[in-house]
Coordinates of C-alpha atoms in Angstrom, one line a residue:
Chain Z
M5 CA -9.7 35.7 -18.6
E6 CA -9.1 33.7 -15.5
L7 CA -9.3 34.3 -11.8
P8 CA -6.0 34.8 -9.9
I9 CA -6.9 31.6 -8.1
D10 CA -8.9 29.0 -9.9
P11 CA -11.2 27.5 -7.2
D12 CA -11.9 24.4 -9.4
A13 CA -8.2 23.6 -9.8
V14 CA -7.7 24.1 -6.0
E15 CA -10.6 21.7 -5.3
R16 CA -9.2 19.1 -7.8
S17 CA -5.8 19.2 -6.2
A18 CA -7.2 18.9 -2.7
R19 CA -9.3 15.9 -3.7
R20 CA -6.4 14.1 -5.3
A21 CA -3.9 14.7 -2.4
D22 CA -5.4 11.8 -0.5
Y23 CA -4.7 9.3 -3.2
R24 CA -1.1 10.2 -4.0
D25 CA 0.5 8.0 -1.2
G26 CA -0.3 4.7 -3.0
L27 CA -1.6 3.1 0.3
L28 CA -4.9 2.2 -1.3
E29 CA -3.1 0.2 -4.1
L30 CA -0.8 -1.5 -1.5
F31 CA -3.8 -2.5 0.6
A32 CA -5.7 -3.7 -2.5
A33 CA -2.6 -5.8 -3.5
V34 CA -2.7 -7.5 -0.1
L35 CA -6.4 -8.2 -0.6
M36 CA -5.9 -9.7 -4.1
A37 CA -2.9 -11.8 -2.9
T38 CA -5.0 -13.1 0.0
L39 CA -7.9 -14.0 -2.2
A40 CA -5.6 -15.6 -4.7
A41 CA -4.3 -17.8 -1.8
G42 CA -7.9 -18.6 -0.9
W43 CA -8.8 -19.6 -4.4
A44 CA -5.7 -21.8 -4.7
L45 CA -6.4 -23.6 -1.4
Q46 CA -10.2 -23.7 -1.1
P47 CA -12.4 -21.6 -3.4
G48 CA -15.3 -21.9 -0.8
I49 CA -13.5 -19.8 1.7
V50 CA -12.8 -16.8 -0.6
G51 CA -16.0 -15.0 0.6
L52 CA -15.0 -15.6 4.2
L53 CA -11.5 -14.3 3.6
S54 CA -12.7 -11.0 2.2
L55 CA -14.9 -10.2 5.2
P56 CA -12.1 -8.8 7.4
F57 CA -11.0 -6.6 4.5
I58 CA -14.5 -5.2 4.1
F59 CA -15.1 -4.5 7.8
F60 CA -11.6 -3.6 9.0
G61 CA -9.8 -2.5 5.9
W62 CA -10.6 1.2 6.2
K63 CA -9.3 1.1 9.7
V64 CA -6.0 -0.3 8.6
I65 CA -5.7 2.3 5.8
N66 CA -6.5 5.0 8.3
I67 CA -3.8 3.9 10.8
A68 CA -1.3 3.8 7.9
K69 CA -2.4 7.3 6.8
E70 CA -2.0 8.6 10.3
R71 CA 1.6 7.5 10.4
I72 CA 2.7 8.1 6.8
T73 CA 0.5 10.5 5.0
Y74 CA -0.9 13.0 7.4
P75 CA 2.4 14.0 9.1
R76 CA 3.7 14.9 5.6
I77 CA 0.8 16.6 3.7
G78 CA -1.6 17.2 6.6
Y79 CA -4.9 15.6 7.4
S80 CA -7.9 15.8 5.1
G81 CA -10.9 13.7 5.0
Y82 CA -14.5 13.2 4.6
N83 CA -16.5 13.1 7.7
P84 CA -15.9 9.7 9.4
E85 CA -19.2 8.2 8.3
R86 CA -18.8 9.1 4.6
Q87 CA -15.1 8.0 4.7
Q88 CA -16.1 4.6 6.2
T89 CA -18.9 4.2 3.6
N90 CA -16.6 5.0 0.7
A91 CA -13.9 2.6 1.8
K92 CA -16.3 -0.2 2.6
G93 CA -18.0 0.4 -0.7
M94 CA -14.8 0.1 -2.7
L95 CA -13.5 -3.0 -0.9
G96 CA -17.0 -4.5 -0.9
F97 CA -17.2 -4.1 -4.6
F98 CA -14.0 -6.1 -5.3
A99 CA -15.0 -8.7 -2.7
L100 CA -18.5 -9.0 -4.2
A101 CA -17.2 -9.5 -7.7
I102 CA -15.0 -12.4 -6.5
A103 CA -17.7 -13.9 -4.3
I104 CA -20.3 -14.0 -7.2
V105 CA -17.8 -15.8 -9.4
T106 CA -17.0 -18.3 -6.6
V107 CA -20.6 -19.0 -5.8
M108 CA -21.5 -19.5 -9.5
I109 CA -18.7 -22.0 -9.9
L110 CA -19.6 -23.9 -6.7
V111 CA -23.3 -24.0 -7.6
F112 CA -22.6 -25.4 -11.1
G113 CA -20.3 -28.1 -9.6
E114 CA -18.2 -30.1 -12.0
S115 CA -20.4 -29.8 -15.1
S116 CA -19.2 -28.4 -18.4
I117 CA -20.9 -25.2 -17.5
A118 CA -18.6 -25.0 -14.5
N119 CA -15.6 -25.4 -16.8
E120 CA -16.8 -22.5 -18.9
L121 CA -17.5 -20.4 -15.8
R122 CA -14.1 -21.2 -14.4
R123 CA -12.6 -20.0 -17.7
A124 CA -14.7 -16.9 -17.8
A125 CA -14.2 -16.0 -14.1
P126 CA -11.0 -13.9 -14.7
L127 CA -12.6 -12.1 -17.6
F128 CA -15.7 -11.3 -15.6
S129 CA -13.6 -10.2 -12.6
G130 CA -11.4 -8.2 -14.9
I131 CA -14.3 -6.2 -16.3
A132 CA -15.8 -5.8 -12.8
F133 CA -12.5 -4.6 -11.4
A134 CA -12.2 -2.2 -14.3
G135 CA -15.5 -0.7 -13.2
G136 CA -14.1 -0.2 -9.7
F137 CA -10.8 1.3 -10.9
R138 CA -12.7 3.6 -13.3
Y139 CA -14.8 4.8 -10.4
L140 CA -11.6 5.4 -8.4
A141 CA -10.1 7.3 -11.4
E142 CA -13.1 9.6 -11.5
K143 CA -12.6 10.5 -7.9
S144 CA -8.8 10.7 -7.9
G145 CA -8.3 12.0 -11.5
M146 CA -5.1 10.0 -11.6
A147 CA -3.8 8.3 -14.7
R148 CA -2.5 5.3 -12.8
H149 CA -6.1 4.3 -11.9
H150 CA -7.2 4.5 -15.5
L151 CA -4.1 2.3 -16.3
L152 CA -5.2 -0.2 -13.6
A153 CA -8.7 -0.4 -15.2
V154 CA -7.1 -1.2 -18.6
A155 CA -4.7 -3.7 -17.0
S156 CA -7.5 -5.6 -15.3
V157 CA -9.4 -6.0 -18.5
V158 CA -6.3 -7.0 -20.5
T159 CA -5.2 -9.4 -17.7
G160 CA -8.7 -11.0 -17.5
L161 CA -8.8 -11.4 -21.3
A162 CA -5.3 -12.9 -21.4
V163 CA -5.9 -15.4 -18.6
W164 CA -9.3 -16.4 -20.1
W165 CA -7.7 -16.9 -23.5
R166 CA -4.9 -19.1 -22.0
D167 CA -7.0 -21.2 -19.6
D168 CA -8.9 -24.4 -20.5
G169 CA -11.1 -24.3 -17.4
N170 CA -10.2 -27.8 -16.2
D171 CA -9.0 -26.6 -12.7
Y172 CA -9.2 -23.7 -10.4
S173 CA -5.9 -22.1 -11.4
A174 CA -7.2 -19.3 -13.6
M175 CA -8.6 -17.0 -10.8
P176 CA -5.5 -17.3 -8.5
I177 CA -3.3 -16.4 -11.5
F178 CA -5.5 -13.5 -12.5
L179 CA -5.6 -12.2 -8.9
L180 CA -1.8 -12.7 -8.4
I181 CA -1.1 -10.7 -11.6
M182 CA -3.4 -7.9 -10.4
A183 CA -1.8 -8.0 -7.0
A184 CA 1.6 -7.6 -8.7
F185 CA 0.4 -4.6 -10.8
L186 CA -1.1 -3.0 -7.6
L187 CA 2.1 -3.7 -5.6
V188 CA 4.4 -2.2 -8.2
M189 CA 2.1 0.9 -8.6
G190 CA 1.6 1.2 -4.8
V191 CA 5.4 1.0 -4.0
A192 CA 6.3 3.4 -6.8
S193 CA 3.6 5.9 -5.8
L194 CA 4.6 5.6 -2.1
A195 CA 8.3 6.1 -3.0
I196 CA 7.5 9.2 -5.1
F197 CA 5.2 10.5 -2.4
L198 CA 7.9 10.1 0.4
M199 CA 10.5 11.7 -1.8
R200 CA 8.3 14.7 -2.6
N201 CA 6.9 15.1 0.9
P202 CA 9.6 14.8 3.5
A203 CA 8.2 14.5 7.1
H204 CA 7.1 17.9 8.3
E205 CA 9.2 19.2 11.2
Chain V
M11 CA -28.8 44.8 -14.2
S12 CA -25.7 44.5 -16.5
D13 CA -23.2 41.8 -15.8
F14 CA -20.7 44.3 -14.5
E15 CA -23.2 45.4 -11.9
A16 CA -22.7 42.0 -10.3
F17 CA -19.2 43.2 -9.3
P18 CA -20.1 45.2 -6.2
E19 CA -22.1 42.2 -5.0
L20 CA -19.0 40.1 -4.8
D21 CA -18.4 38.9 -1.3
R22 CA -15.1 40.7 -0.5
L23 CA -14.4 38.2 2.3
V24 CA -14.3 35.3 -0.2
H25 CA -12.8 37.3 -3.1
E26 CA -9.4 37.6 -1.4
P27 CA -7.2 34.9 -3.1
G28 CA -6.0 33.3 0.1
R29 CA -9.4 33.0 1.7
L30 CA -10.9 31.8 -1.7
A31 CA -8.2 29.0 -1.8
I32 CA -9.0 28.0 1.8
A33 CA -12.8 27.9 1.1
A34 CA -12.2 25.9 -2.1
V35 CA -10.0 23.3 -0.3
L36 CA -12.6 22.9 2.4
N37 CA -15.3 22.6 -0.2
A38 CA -13.4 19.7 -1.8
V39 CA -12.8 17.8 1.4
D40 CA -15.2 17.7 4.4
Q41 CA -12.4 18.6 6.8
A42 CA -8.7 19.4 6.9
D43 CA -6.0 20.3 9.4
F44 CA -3.7 23.3 9.4
L45 CA -0.8 21.5 7.6
F46 CA -3.1 20.4 4.8
L47 CA -4.4 23.9 4.2
L48 CA -0.9 25.2 4.4
K49 CA 0.3 22.8 1.7
Q50 CA -2.7 23.1 -0.6
T51 CA -3.0 26.9 -0.5
G52 CA 0.7 27.8 -0.4
L53 CA 0.1 30.5 2.2
T54 CA 2.5 31.3 5.0
R55 CA 1.5 30.2 8.5
G56 CA 0.8 33.7 9.6
N57 CA -1.4 34.5 6.6
L58 CA -3.3 31.2 6.9
S59 CA -4.0 31.9 10.6
S60 CA -5.2 35.4 9.9
H61 CA -7.4 34.3 7.0
T62 CA -8.9 31.3 8.9
A63 CA -9.7 33.6 11.8
K64 CA -11.6 36.0 9.5
L65 CA -13.5 33.2 7.8
E66 CA -14.4 31.8 11.3
A67 CA -15.5 35.2 12.5
A68 CA -17.8 35.5 9.5
G69 CA -19.3 32.1 10.3
Y70 CA -17.9 30.6 7.0
I71 CA -15.7 27.9 8.7
D72 CA -15.8 25.9 11.9
I73 CA -12.6 25.2 13.8
E74 CA -12.5 22.3 16.1
K75 CA -9.5 21.3 18.3
T76 CA -9.2 17.5 18.8
F77 CA -6.6 15.0 19.9
V78 CA -5.5 12.0 17.8
E79 CA -3.3 9.6 19.8
K80 CA -2.5 12.4 22.3
V81 CA -1.4 14.7 19.5
P82 CA -3.4 17.9 19.1
R83 CA -5.2 18.4 15.7
T84 CA -7.1 21.4 14.7
V85 CA -9.7 20.6 12.1
Y86 CA -11.3 23.1 9.8
R87 CA -14.7 22.7 8.1
L88 CA -16.7 24.8 5.7
T89 CA -20.1 25.7 7.3
P90 CA -23.3 25.6 5.2
A91 CA -23.1 29.5 5.2
G92 CA -19.5 29.2 3.9
Q93 CA -20.6 26.8 1.2
K94 CA -23.4 29.1 0.2
A95 CA -21.1 32.1 0.1
L96 CA -18.5 30.2 -2.1
N97 CA -21.2 29.1 -4.5
R98 CA -22.7 32.6 -4.7
Y99 CA -19.2 34.1 -5.3
R100 CA -18.6 31.6 -8.1
R101 CA -21.8 32.5 -9.8
H102 CA -21.2 36.3 -9.6
M103 CA -17.6 35.9 -10.7
R104 CA -18.6 33.8 -13.7
K105 CA -21.0 36.5 -14.8
V106 CA -18.3 39.1 -14.5
L107 CA -15.7 37.1 -16.4
E108 CA -18.2 36.2 -19.1
A109 CA -19.0 39.9 -19.5
L110 CA -15.3 40.8 -19.7
E111 CA -14.9 38.1 -22.5
D112 CA -17.8 39.4 -24.6

C-alpha cells in the first residue's frame, strides 16, 4: 500500500530538477578545456588557471541559471552559503586532482620517475574524476553522471595505455577527451531541457 | 497503543496531498519560488496559493519576498517546525501503512 503522494519521490524529483539543465557539465567542459590548454602550453600554470574557476565558477553558473533555468522551471536552491560551498567543493576537487598531478611531475623533474608519473597522470586523474562524478550522481540520481564516472576511468586507462610518458601530451589529451564528453552531454541535456521546458509566460 | 491508533494523531494539515507535496519539495531544497513549487507539485496556482497560506499560518513555512535583478521573487522555506511536522507525519504514516500490510 502506498500513499497518494510519495513524499520520498517528490523529494527526489525536486533535488534532481536543478541538474537537468546540463549547465554544470558545460561549465566543467570549459574548465577541462582551459586546463588542457594550460597543460599544453605550460604545466606550471595549471594550478593558477583553475583558481578563477574555483572562486568565481559558482557565480557564473548562477548567472546562467537565472537566465536559462529559473525562468523555465522556477528557482530552487540551497541557502546561498551551502550552495557556494557545494559548488566550490566540486570545482575545487577537480582542480586539486589536476594540481597534485602537476606538482608531482614538476617536483620529480625529468627523471624516469617523472616519465612514469606523466604516464600515470591521466589514469590518476580519471580515477579522481570518477570519484567526483560518482558524488554528483549520488546527489542528482542521474544516469549520465554515472556514465561520466565510467567514461573518465576508461579514458584515463586508454590514454595511460597509449602514452609513453616522454612528453606532456597525455594530460591535455585526457582533459580534451573529457571536455568533449562533458560538452556533448551538456549540450544534449540543455537541448532536451529547453525542449521540455519552454520559457514560462 | 495499536498501530491504527496512530491514525488520529496524523497532522491533518500535512496529510492533505497538496500540502504534503509542498512540504516534501521544500524539505528537499532549502528554498524555492512559486513557479518551482507549481511545476514540482502539479497544483493549480489557486490551490498552491491557498495551501502555502495555510502552511504559513501554521508556522510550517516562511515566505519571503525579494527582488533579483529588479524582478520580484517570492521564496518559500520550510521552518524547523514544518520539518518536525513532516518527519512526525512520515513516522506515523509508516506505522499505519505497516499495520495495513500485516
